[in-house]
mmCIF file of C-alpha atoms in Angstrom:
data_model
loop_
_atom_site.group_PDB
_atom_site.id
_atom_site.type_symbol
_atom_site.label_atom_id
_atom_site.label_comp_id
_atom_site.label_asym_id
_atom_site.label_seq_id
_atom_site.Cartn_x
_atom_site.Cartn_y
_atom_site.Cartn_z
ATOM 1 C CA MET A 15 39.594 -67.667 -21.596
ATOM 2 C CA ASN A 16 40.579 -64.069 -22.257
ATOM 3 C CA ARG A 17 39.445 -64.346 -25.854
ATOM 4 C CA ARG A 18 36.060 -65.673 -24.738
ATOM 5 C CA ILE A 19 35.674 -62.770 -22.325
ATOM 6 C CA ASP A 20 36.514 -60.294 -25.088
ATOM 7 C CA GLN A 21 33.978 -61.815 -27.474
ATOM 8 C CA TYR A 22 31.305 -62.023 -24.808
ATOM 9 C CA VAL A 23 31.670 -58.382 -23.754
ATOM 10 C CA ILE A 24 31.699 -57.179 -27.381
ATOM 11 C CA LYS A 25 28.539 -59.183 -28.132
ATOM 12 C CA GLU A 26 26.863 -57.577 -25.126
ATOM 13 C CA VAL A 27 27.808 -54.035 -26.139
ATOM 14 C CA LEU A 28 27.324 -54.105 -29.924
ATOM 15 C CA PRO A 29 23.508 -54.517 -30.043
ATOM 16 C CA LEU A 30 23.103 -51.807 -27.439
ATOM 17 C CA LEU A 31 25.479 -49.592 -29.404
ATOM 18 C CA MET A 32 23.392 -49.937 -32.551
ATOM 19 C CA ALA A 33 20.154 -49.360 -30.658
ATOM 20 C CA GLY A 34 21.622 -46.406 -28.778
ATOM 21 C CA MET A 35 22.929 -44.827 -31.976
ATOM 22 C CA LEU A 36 19.519 -45.184 -33.595
ATOM 23 C CA VAL A 37 17.808 -43.560 -30.609
ATOM 24 C CA VAL A 38 20.300 -40.685 -30.341
ATOM 25 C CA VAL A 39 20.220 -39.977 -34.089
ATOM 26 C CA LEU A 40 16.420 -39.995 -34.070
ATOM 27 C CA LEU A 41 16.340 -37.641 -31.083
ATOM 28 C CA LEU A 42 18.748 -35.231 -32.797
ATOM 29 C CA LEU A 43 16.729 -35.293 -36.018
ATOM 30 C CA ILE A 44 13.458 -34.862 -34.128
ATOM 31 C CA ALA A 45 14.905 -31.858 -32.290
ATOM 32 C CA VAL A 46 15.900 -30.261 -35.598
ATOM 33 C CA PHE A 47 12.503 -31.065 -37.084
ATOM 34 C CA ILE A 48 10.576 -29.543 -34.182
ATOM 35 C CA GLU A 49 12.764 -26.449 -33.918
ATOM 36 C CA VAL A 50 13.361 -25.688 -37.593
ATOM 37 C CA LEU A 51 11.788 -27.993 -40.145
ATOM 38 C CA GLY A 52 8.306 -28.070 -38.640
ATOM 39 C CA PRO A 53 7.885 -24.277 -38.831
ATOM 40 C CA ILE A 54 9.079 -24.097 -42.444
ATOM 41 C CA LEU A 55 6.695 -26.906 -43.401
ATOM 42 C CA ALA A 56 3.915 -24.932 -41.777
ATOM 43 C CA LYS A 57 4.898 -21.978 -43.969
ATOM 44 C CA GLY A 58 4.497 -24.033 -47.131
ATOM 45 C CA ALA A 59 7.906 -25.612 -47.771
ATOM 46 C CA ASN A 60 7.983 -28.464 -50.266
ATOM 47 C CA PRO A 61 7.739 -31.728 -48.221
ATOM 48 C CA LEU A 62 10.018 -33.566 -50.664
ATOM 49 C CA LEU A 63 12.753 -30.963 -50.195
ATOM 50 C CA VAL A 64 12.323 -31.109 -46.427
ATOM 51 C CA GLY A 65 12.654 -34.902 -46.639
ATOM 52 C CA LYS A 66 15.917 -34.524 -48.550
ATOM 53 C CA LEU A 67 17.105 -32.063 -45.902
ATOM 54 C CA ILE A 68 16.460 -34.637 -43.170
ATOM 55 C CA ALA A 69 18.259 -37.370 -45.142
ATOM 56 C CA TYR A 70 21.326 -35.194 -45.722
ATOM 57 C CA SER A 71 21.407 -34.334 -42.000
ATOM 58 C CA ILE A 72 21.878 -37.972 -40.978
ATOM 59 C CA PRO A 73 25.726 -38.116 -41.310
ATOM 60 C CA GLU A 74 26.153 -35.148 -38.979
ATOM 61 C CA ALA A 75 23.692 -36.684 -36.503
ATOM 62 C CA VAL A 76 25.625 -39.963 -36.651
ATOM 63 C CA GLY A 77 28.898 -38.116 -36.056
ATOM 64 C CA ARG A 78 27.544 -36.477 -32.927
ATOM 65 C CA GLY A 79 25.540 -39.470 -31.740
ATOM 66 C CA LEU A 80 27.983 -42.356 -32.167
ATOM 67 C CA PRO A 81 30.243 -41.565 -29.158
ATOM 68 C CA ILE A 82 27.189 -40.838 -27.008
ATOM 69 C CA ALA A 83 25.634 -44.148 -28.089
ATOM 70 C CA LEU A 84 28.816 -45.962 -27.052
ATOM 71 C CA LEU A 85 28.670 -44.450 -23.563
ATOM 72 C CA PHE A 86 25.036 -45.490 -23.260
ATOM 73 C CA ALA A 87 25.727 -49.013 -24.538
ATOM 74 C CA VAL A 88 28.720 -49.726 -22.307
ATOM 75 C CA LEU A 89 26.975 -48.380 -19.209
ATOM 76 C CA ILE A 90 23.920 -50.545 -19.826
ATOM 77 C CA ALA A 91 25.931 -53.657 -20.734
ATOM 78 C CA MET A 92 28.339 -53.453 -17.817
ATOM 79 C CA THR A 93 25.527 -52.659 -15.387
ATOM 80 C CA ARG A 94 23.696 -55.801 -16.514
ATOM 81 C CA LEU A 95 26.842 -57.909 -16.178
ATOM 82 C CA ALA A 96 27.310 -56.613 -12.636
ATOM 83 C CA ALA A 97 23.643 -57.072 -11.696
ATOM 84 C CA ASP A 98 23.626 -60.685 -12.944
ATOM 85 C CA SER A 99 26.856 -61.436 -11.040
ATOM 86 C CA GLU A 100 28.678 -62.185 -14.282
ATOM 87 C CA ILE A 101 31.511 -59.848 -13.331
ATOM 88 C CA LYS A 102 31.751 -61.689 -9.998
ATOM 89 C CA SER A 103 31.928 -65.009 -11.851
ATOM 90 C CA ALA A 104 34.672 -63.688 -14.128
ATOM 91 C CA LEU A 105 36.707 -62.510 -11.152
ATOM 92 C CA ALA A 106 36.180 -65.852 -9.410
ATOM 93 C CA GLY A 107 37.482 -67.548 -12.560
ATOM 94 C CA GLY A 108 40.762 -65.660 -12.337
ATOM 95 C CA ILE A 109 40.002 -62.775 -14.704
ATOM 96 C CA ALA A 110 41.569 -59.531 -13.486
ATOM 97 C CA PRO A 111 39.147 -56.563 -13.197
ATOM 98 C CA ASN A 112 41.267 -54.427 -15.492
ATOM 99 C CA ARG A 113 41.072 -57.202 -18.110
ATOM 100 C CA LEU A 114 37.422 -56.276 -18.668
ATOM 101 C CA MET A 115 38.607 -52.939 -20.010
ATOM 102 C CA THR A 116 40.423 -54.432 -22.995
ATOM 103 C CA PRO A 117 37.455 -55.299 -25.262
ATOM 104 C CA VAL A 118 35.643 -52.072 -24.396
ATOM 105 C CA MET A 119 38.674 -49.903 -25.086
ATOM 106 C CA VAL A 120 39.344 -51.684 -28.388
ATOM 107 C CA LEU A 121 35.739 -51.102 -29.395
ATOM 108 C CA SER A 122 36.031 -47.463 -28.259
ATOM 109 C CA VAL A 123 39.040 -46.889 -30.495
ATOM 110 C CA VAL A 124 37.195 -48.425 -33.450
ATOM 111 C CA VAL A 125 34.158 -46.208 -32.801
ATOM 112 C CA ALA A 126 36.425 -43.148 -32.538
ATOM 113 C CA LEU A 127 38.060 -43.968 -35.893
ATOM 114 C CA VAL A 128 34.705 -44.539 -37.588
ATOM 115 C CA SER A 129 33.399 -41.292 -36.149
ATOM 116 C CA PHE A 130 36.477 -39.369 -37.318
ATOM 117 C CA ILE A 131 36.252 -40.805 -40.842
ATOM 118 C CA ASN A 132 32.581 -39.882 -40.953
ATOM 119 C CA MET A 133 33.284 -36.332 -39.743
ATOM 120 C CA ALA A 134 36.223 -35.920 -42.132
ATOM 121 C CA LEU A 135 34.738 -37.419 -45.301
ATOM 122 C CA PHE A 136 30.972 -37.757 -45.235
ATOM 123 C CA VAL A 137 29.827 -34.855 -43.057
ATOM 124 C CA PRO A 138 31.423 -32.109 -45.224
ATOM 125 C CA GLN A 139 29.778 -33.562 -48.331
ATOM 126 C CA SER A 140 26.386 -33.915 -46.677
ATOM 127 C CA ALA A 141 26.700 -30.418 -45.189
ATOM 128 C CA GLN A 142 27.108 -28.976 -48.678
ATOM 129 C CA LYS A 143 24.048 -30.887 -49.844
ATOM 130 C CA VAL A 144 22.139 -29.577 -46.842
ATOM 131 C CA LEU A 145 23.010 -26.006 -47.835
ATOM 132 C CA GLN A 146 22.047 -26.665 -51.452
ATOM 133 C CA THR A 147 18.715 -28.141 -50.355
ATOM 134 C CA GLN A 148 18.086 -25.166 -48.086
ATOM 135 C CA ARG A 149 18.754 -22.948 -51.092
ATOM 136 C CA ASP A 150 16.236 -24.928 -53.142
ATOM 137 C CA ILE A 151 13.669 -24.578 -50.357
ATOM 138 C CA LEU A 152 14.304 -20.853 -50.184
ATOM 139 C CA LEU A 153 14.002 -20.264 -53.923
ATOM 140 C CA ASP A 154 10.962 -22.525 -54.165
ATOM 141 C CA ASN A 155 9.145 -20.572 -51.457
ATOM 142 C CA PRO A 156 11.021 -17.606 -49.938
ATOM 143 C CA ARG A 157 8.448 -17.176 -47.185
ATOM 144 C CA VAL A 158 9.765 -20.247 -45.363
ATOM 145 C CA LEU A 159 12.561 -18.021 -44.044
ATOM 146 C CA VAL A 160 12.848 -18.340 -40.283
ATOM 147 C CA LYS A 161 13.333 -14.845 -38.899
ATOM 148 C CA GLU A 162 15.689 -15.705 -36.044
ATOM 149 C CA GLY A 163 18.940 -17.523 -36.712
ATOM 150 C CA THR A 164 18.657 -17.511 -40.501
ATOM 151 C CA VAL A 165 21.662 -16.562 -42.585
ATOM 152 C CA PHE A 166 22.106 -16.460 -46.338
ATOM 153 C CA LYS A 167 25.589 -16.918 -47.706
ATOM 154 C CA ASP A 168 26.988 -17.072 -51.213
ATOM 155 C CA SER A 169 30.207 -18.234 -52.860
ATOM 156 C CA LEU A 170 31.631 -14.691 -52.693
ATOM 157 C CA ASN A 171 31.671 -15.048 -48.890
ATOM 158 C CA ARG A 172 28.902 -12.528 -48.352
ATOM 159 C CA ALA A 173 26.517 -12.950 -45.435
ATOM 160 C CA ILE A 174 22.984 -11.752 -46.176
ATOM 161 C CA TYR A 175 20.540 -11.024 -43.351
ATOM 162 C CA ILE A 176 16.865 -10.357 -44.028
ATOM 163 C CA ASP A 177 14.483 -9.246 -41.287
ATOM 164 C CA GLU A 178 11.271 -10.222 -43.043
ATOM 165 C CA ILE A 179 9.975 -11.706 -46.300
ATOM 166 C CA LEU A 180 6.586 -10.403 -47.420
ATOM 167 C CA PRO A 181 4.173 -11.803 -50.033
ATOM 168 C CA GLY A 182 5.474 -11.540 -53.589
ATOM 169 C CA ASN A 183 9.102 -12.178 -52.475
ATOM 170 C CA ALA A 184 9.325 -8.627 -51.120
ATOM 171 C CA LEU A 185 12.107 -8.139 -48.567
ATOM 172 C CA ARG A 186 12.378 -5.811 -45.619
ATOM 173 C CA GLY A 187 15.484 -4.889 -43.630
ATOM 174 C CA VAL A 188 18.292 -6.271 -45.809
ATOM 175 C CA GLN A 189 21.955 -6.313 -44.710
ATOM 176 C CA VAL A 190 24.796 -7.638 -46.850
ATOM 177 C CA ILE A 191 28.203 -8.057 -45.210
ATOM 178 C CA GLN A 192 31.375 -8.900 -47.119
ATOM 179 C CA LEU A 193 33.283 -11.295 -44.872
ATOM 180 C CA ASN A 194 36.846 -12.495 -44.745
ATOM 181 C CA ALA A 195 38.324 -15.117 -42.440
ATOM 182 C CA SER A 196 38.918 -13.597 -38.969
ATOM 183 C CA GLU A 197 38.901 -10.035 -40.318
ATOM 184 C CA PRO A 198 36.508 -7.136 -39.794
ATOM 185 C CA PRO A 199 33.867 -6.680 -42.537
ATOM 186 C CA ARG A 200 35.180 -5.014 -45.693
ATOM 187 C CA GLU A 201 31.801 -3.896 -47.013
ATOM 188 C CA LEU A 202 28.333 -3.349 -45.603
ATOM 189 C CA ILE A 203 25.227 -2.815 -47.709
ATOM 190 C CA THR A 204 21.931 -1.983 -46.028
ATOM 191 C CA ALA A 205 18.533 -1.419 -47.602
ATOM 192 C CA ASN A 206 15.082 -0.761 -46.169
ATOM 193 C CA GLU A 207 13.377 -2.779 -48.885
ATOM 194 C CA GLY A 208 14.225 -5.306 -51.545
ATOM 195 C CA LYS A 209 12.942 -8.101 -53.727
ATOM 196 C CA LEU A 210 14.210 -11.601 -54.453
ATOM 197 C CA GLU A 211 14.067 -12.718 -58.076
ATOM 198 C CA SER A 212 13.895 -16.494 -57.596
ATOM 199 C CA ASP A 213 14.470 -17.385 -61.239
ATOM 200 C CA THR A 214 17.759 -15.467 -61.505
ATOM 201 C CA GLY A 215 18.860 -15.584 -57.848
ATOM 202 C CA THR A 216 19.208 -11.787 -57.844
ATOM 203 C CA ILE A 217 18.318 -9.507 -54.957
ATOM 204 C CA VAL A 218 17.082 -6.036 -55.953
ATOM 205 C CA LEU A 219 17.661 -3.443 -53.231
ATOM 206 C CA TYR A 220 15.825 -0.149 -52.783
ATOM 207 C CA ASN A 221 16.708 2.951 -50.757
ATOM 208 C CA GLY A 222 19.962 1.711 -49.327
ATOM 209 C CA GLN A 223 23.511 2.569 -48.370
ATOM 210 C CA ARG A 224 26.910 1.037 -49.163
ATOM 211 C CA ILE A 225 29.854 1.469 -46.785
ATOM 212 C CA THR A 226 33.361 0.190 -47.469
ATOM 213 C CA TYR A 227 35.920 -0.305 -44.685
ATOM 214 C CA ARG A 228 39.653 -0.478 -44.308
ATOM 215 C CA ASP A 229 41.095 -1.627 -40.974
ATOM 216 C CA ALA A 230 37.568 -1.471 -39.529
ATOM 217 C CA LYS A 231 37.266 2.230 -40.414
ATOM 218 C CA PRO A 232 34.765 3.595 -42.978
ATOM 219 C CA VAL A 233 36.400 4.645 -46.253
ATOM 220 C CA THR A 234 33.450 5.426 -48.524
ATOM 221 C CA ILE A 235 29.734 5.921 -47.898
ATOM 222 C CA ALA A 236 27.320 5.955 -50.827
ATOM 223 C CA ASN A 237 23.535 6.083 -50.930
ATOM 224 C CA PHE A 238 21.481 4.500 -53.708
ATOM 225 C CA THR A 239 17.870 4.363 -54.820
ATOM 226 C CA GLU A 240 18.046 0.974 -56.523
ATOM 227 C CA ALA A 241 20.766 -1.658 -56.824
ATOM 228 C CA ARG A 242 20.895 -5.198 -58.167
ATOM 229 C CA LEU A 243 22.863 -7.760 -56.197
ATOM 230 C CA PRO A 244 23.616 -10.917 -58.225
ATOM 231 C CA VAL A 245 24.018 -13.668 -55.652
ATOM 232 C CA GLN A 246 26.444 -16.457 -56.507
ATOM 233 C CA ASP A 247 25.330 -19.929 -55.331
ATOM 234 C CA LEU A 248 22.954 -18.577 -52.723
ATOM 235 C CA GLN A 249 22.809 -20.772 -49.630
ATOM 236 C CA ALA A 250 20.486 -20.503 -46.665
ATOM 237 C CA THR A 251 21.331 -21.697 -43.179
ATOM 238 C CA PHE A 252 18.188 -22.437 -41.188
ATOM 239 C CA THR A 253 19.827 -24.298 -38.324
ATOM 240 C CA GLY A 254 22.556 -21.962 -37.143
ATOM 241 C CA GLY A 255 25.085 -19.295 -37.898
ATOM 242 C CA ILE A 256 28.482 -19.218 -39.531
ATOM 243 C CA LYS A 257 30.336 -20.556 -36.486
ATOM 244 C CA ASP A 258 28.179 -23.694 -36.421
ATOM 245 C CA SER A 259 29.096 -24.528 -40.020
ATOM 246 C CA LEU A 260 32.860 -24.330 -39.501
ATOM 247 C CA VAL A 261 33.199 -27.783 -37.947
ATOM 248 C CA ASN A 262 31.404 -29.261 -40.973
ATOM 249 C CA MET A 263 33.962 -27.856 -43.410
ATOM 250 C CA PRO A 264 36.530 -30.182 -45.019
ATOM 251 C CA LEU A 265 39.556 -30.516 -42.771
ATOM 252 C CA ARG A 266 41.886 -29.101 -45.432
ATOM 253 C CA ASP A 267 39.736 -25.992 -45.959
ATOM 254 C CA LEU A 268 39.357 -25.377 -42.236
ATOM 255 C CA TRP A 269 43.108 -25.709 -41.696
ATOM 256 C CA ALA A 270 43.694 -23.255 -44.547
ATOM 257 C CA GLN A 271 41.448 -20.691 -42.831
ATOM 258 C CA VAL A 272 43.280 -21.153 -39.532
ATOM 259 C CA LYS A 273 46.672 -20.836 -41.238
ATOM 260 C CA GLU A 274 45.615 -17.705 -43.110
ATOM 261 C CA ALA A 275 44.348 -16.128 -39.899
ATOM 262 C CA ARG A 276 47.623 -16.873 -38.116
ATOM 263 C CA GLU A 277 49.621 -15.296 -40.927
ATOM 264 C CA ARG A 278 47.477 -12.174 -40.644
ATOM 265 C CA GLY A 279 47.877 -12.065 -36.866
ATOM 266 C CA PHE A 280 44.239 -12.810 -35.986
ATOM 267 C CA PRO A 281 43.361 -15.249 -33.180
ATOM 268 C CA ALA A 282 40.554 -16.958 -35.190
ATOM 269 C CA TYR A 283 38.913 -18.418 -32.094
ATOM 270 C CA PRO A 284 35.903 -19.982 -33.887
ATOM 271 C CA GLU A 285 38.086 -21.535 -36.588
ATOM 272 C CA ASN A 286 40.641 -22.906 -34.115
ATOM 273 C CA THR A 287 37.906 -24.267 -31.863
ATOM 274 C CA ALA A 288 36.246 -25.979 -34.816
ATOM 275 C CA LEU A 289 39.590 -27.475 -35.890
ATOM 276 C CA GLN A 290 40.172 -28.946 -32.434
ATOM 277 C CA ARG A 291 36.596 -30.255 -32.336
ATOM 278 C CA LYS A 292 37.300 -32.218 -35.529
ATOM 279 C CA PHE A 293 39.536 -34.483 -33.437
ATOM 280 C CA ALA A 294 38.141 -34.095 -29.910
ATOM 281 C CA GLU A 295 34.549 -35.075 -30.661
ATOM 282 C CA PRO A 296 35.400 -38.471 -32.239
ATOM 283 C CA ALA A 297 37.982 -39.085 -29.489
ATOM 284 C CA ALA A 298 35.192 -38.672 -26.943
ATOM 285 C CA ALA A 299 34.319 -42.322 -27.653
ATOM 286 C CA ILE A 300 37.600 -43.420 -26.039
ATOM 287 C CA ALA A 301 36.972 -41.244 -22.978
ATOM 288 C CA PHE A 302 33.418 -42.574 -22.704
ATOM 289 C CA GLY A 303 34.503 -46.210 -22.966
ATOM 290 C CA PHE A 304 37.101 -45.775 -20.215
ATOM 291 C CA PHE A 305 34.675 -43.938 -17.933
ATOM 292 C CA ALA A 306 31.867 -46.462 -18.440
ATOM 293 C CA VAL A 307 34.051 -49.476 -17.542
ATOM 294 C CA THR A 308 35.502 -47.809 -14.445
ATOM 295 C CA LEU A 309 32.011 -46.807 -13.315
ATOM 296 C CA ALA A 310 30.813 -50.403 -13.750
ATOM 297 C CA LEU A 311 33.735 -51.753 -11.731
ATOM 298 C CA TYR A 312 33.164 -49.161 -9.036
ATOM 299 C CA SER A 313 29.453 -49.976 -8.781
ATOM 300 C CA PHE A 314 30.309 -53.679 -8.537
ATOM 301 C CA ARG A 315 32.911 -53.141 -5.807
ATOM 302 C CA SER A 316 30.711 -50.753 -3.830
ATOM 303 C CA GLY A 317 27.577 -52.870 -4.192
ATOM 304 C CA THR A 318 25.612 -50.037 -5.779
ATOM 305 C CA SER A 319 23.677 -50.133 -9.021
ATOM 306 C CA VAL A 320 23.690 -47.600 -11.846
ATOM 307 C CA GLY A 321 20.022 -47.194 -12.752
ATOM 308 C CA LEU A 322 18.606 -46.173 -16.093
ATOM 309 C CA VAL A 323 18.080 -42.592 -14.915
ATOM 310 C CA TRP A 324 21.754 -42.298 -14.062
ATOM 311 C CA VAL A 325 22.703 -43.854 -17.374
ATOM 312 C CA LEU A 326 20.628 -41.324 -19.297
ATOM 313 C CA SER A 327 21.935 -38.443 -17.167
ATOM 314 C CA LEU A 328 25.563 -39.438 -17.707
ATOM 315 C CA THR A 329 24.903 -40.035 -21.390
ATOM 316 C CA PHE A 330 23.584 -36.552 -22.049
ATOM 317 C CA LEU A 331 25.760 -34.712 -19.510
ATOM 318 C CA TYR A 332 28.391 -34.557 -22.227
ATOM 319 C CA TYR A 333 26.215 -32.264 -24.321
ATOM 320 C CA ALA A 334 25.874 -29.770 -21.473
ATOM 321 C CA THR A 335 29.633 -29.510 -20.918
ATOM 322 C CA TRP A 336 30.326 -29.634 -24.664
ATOM 323 C CA SER A 337 27.978 -26.726 -25.353
ATOM 324 C CA VAL A 338 29.399 -24.510 -22.604
ATOM 325 C CA PHE A 339 33.045 -25.100 -23.492
ATOM 326 C CA ARG A 340 32.351 -24.708 -27.225
ATOM 327 C CA VAL A 341 30.830 -21.264 -26.742
ATOM 328 C CA MET A 342 33.700 -20.208 -24.456
ATOM 329 C CA GLY A 343 36.247 -21.351 -27.017
ATOM 330 C CA GLU A 344 34.544 -19.625 -29.950
ATOM 331 C CA ASN A 345 34.431 -16.355 -28.006
ATOM 332 C CA GLY A 346 38.021 -16.523 -26.785
ATOM 333 C CA ALA A 347 37.186 -17.064 -23.104
ATOM 334 C CA LEU A 348 39.222 -20.290 -23.199
ATOM 335 C CA PRO A 349 42.036 -21.469 -25.488
ATOM 336 C CA PRO A 350 40.473 -23.476 -28.339
ATOM 337 C CA VAL A 351 42.410 -26.632 -27.439
ATOM 338 C CA VAL A 352 41.088 -26.460 -23.864
ATOM 339 C CA ALA A 353 37.535 -25.710 -24.973
ATOM 340 C CA ALA A 354 37.453 -28.642 -27.406
ATOM 341 C CA TRP A 355 39.171 -31.262 -25.264
ATOM 342 C CA ALA A 356 37.888 -30.330 -21.789
ATOM 343 C CA PRO A 357 34.684 -32.449 -21.975
ATOM 344 C CA ASP A 358 36.753 -35.520 -22.922
ATOM 345 C CA ALA A 359 39.275 -34.778 -20.194
ATOM 346 C CA LEU A 360 36.532 -34.524 -17.564
ATOM 347 C CA TYR A 361 35.305 -38.042 -18.336
ATOM 348 C CA VAL A 362 38.848 -39.436 -18.314
ATOM 349 C CA LEU A 363 39.547 -37.707 -14.986
ATOM 350 C CA ALA A 364 36.322 -39.047 -13.503
ATOM 351 C CA GLY A 365 37.275 -42.535 -14.703
ATOM 352 C CA LEU A 366 40.710 -42.291 -13.095
ATOM 353 C CA VAL A 367 39.150 -41.229 -9.793
ATOM 354 C CA LEU A 368 36.708 -44.162 -9.893
ATOM 355 C CA LEU A 369 39.519 -46.564 -10.805
ATOM 356 C CA THR A 370 41.624 -45.335 -7.869
ATOM 357 C CA ILE A 371 38.746 -45.720 -5.415
ATOM 358 C CA THR A 372 37.916 -49.175 -6.782
ATOM 359 C CA ALA A 373 41.533 -50.355 -6.408
ATOM 360 C CA ARG A 374 41.472 -49.447 -2.710
ATOM 361 C CA ARG A 375 38.348 -51.506 -1.990
#
């Protein structure tokens, strides 16, 4: 009997999980397209390159969407079972309420493992291909540069900011910052004007200034009329800054950055937050599965029904809490471990409260 219940619940949840994942992934990709890819297409970006960019963005969308899809699927499935009195029939047949949790929690653990493997193996590879494709788009047509939120970065760990790209690959307002993990900038180059040589990947700067730093204090200041800046493996980030790319790094590389920062005595809030997110975001599937089952049992015991509006609200509430805590962790307002795991903990806590109330009814 228990085995039949497990199989029945899994069969109810799995189709909804696949459908929910498809919907969430499409919504995430559509949001990126409207916010970023649409404007660069309007500026003349190569449609084939934009298509590749969308394809390479799918693993990251799956990583973020899979736990959310599970929450959606379990809520819908358990709500239907309660509405059709199937939970009542199971209880009348001698099945304990808590027994309904077993198949959902097993499925939640599997989803969490799949999500972690995807985030650990496939997302870092696809993220690199995304950056390479963005570079190809940039070199193919530099005017697709989005003014706000666009960062160039090369293999020498230099961040390159450009205020405006004019016809003929002319640049205006160029800043080049030499970065190091969790340390103040070591070098700053500014120039009023410049030019990007697409064939060589070289930036020519005019009428600029170079400042070197030691312990965040200026050491040398030099002015120049013209300078050539060979850029190594130029990459463009259209969809966010440096902090957003940390969680997409390989786990080994991210841990190395955190370890180096600790040895140097720097807190490395963004790096530590990203490291914790590597584990907390896949584990959200377990928290979601537990919460969804307890909510279904509570609604059955109380005689209430969880409508579609509530399902959608609870499904996407995670993103609101996730975004707030992530920003607080990256800026040091909260310890990184708290910032990364707090959204999961809130759903587990809510599930425990619902389970306690249900047990008293």
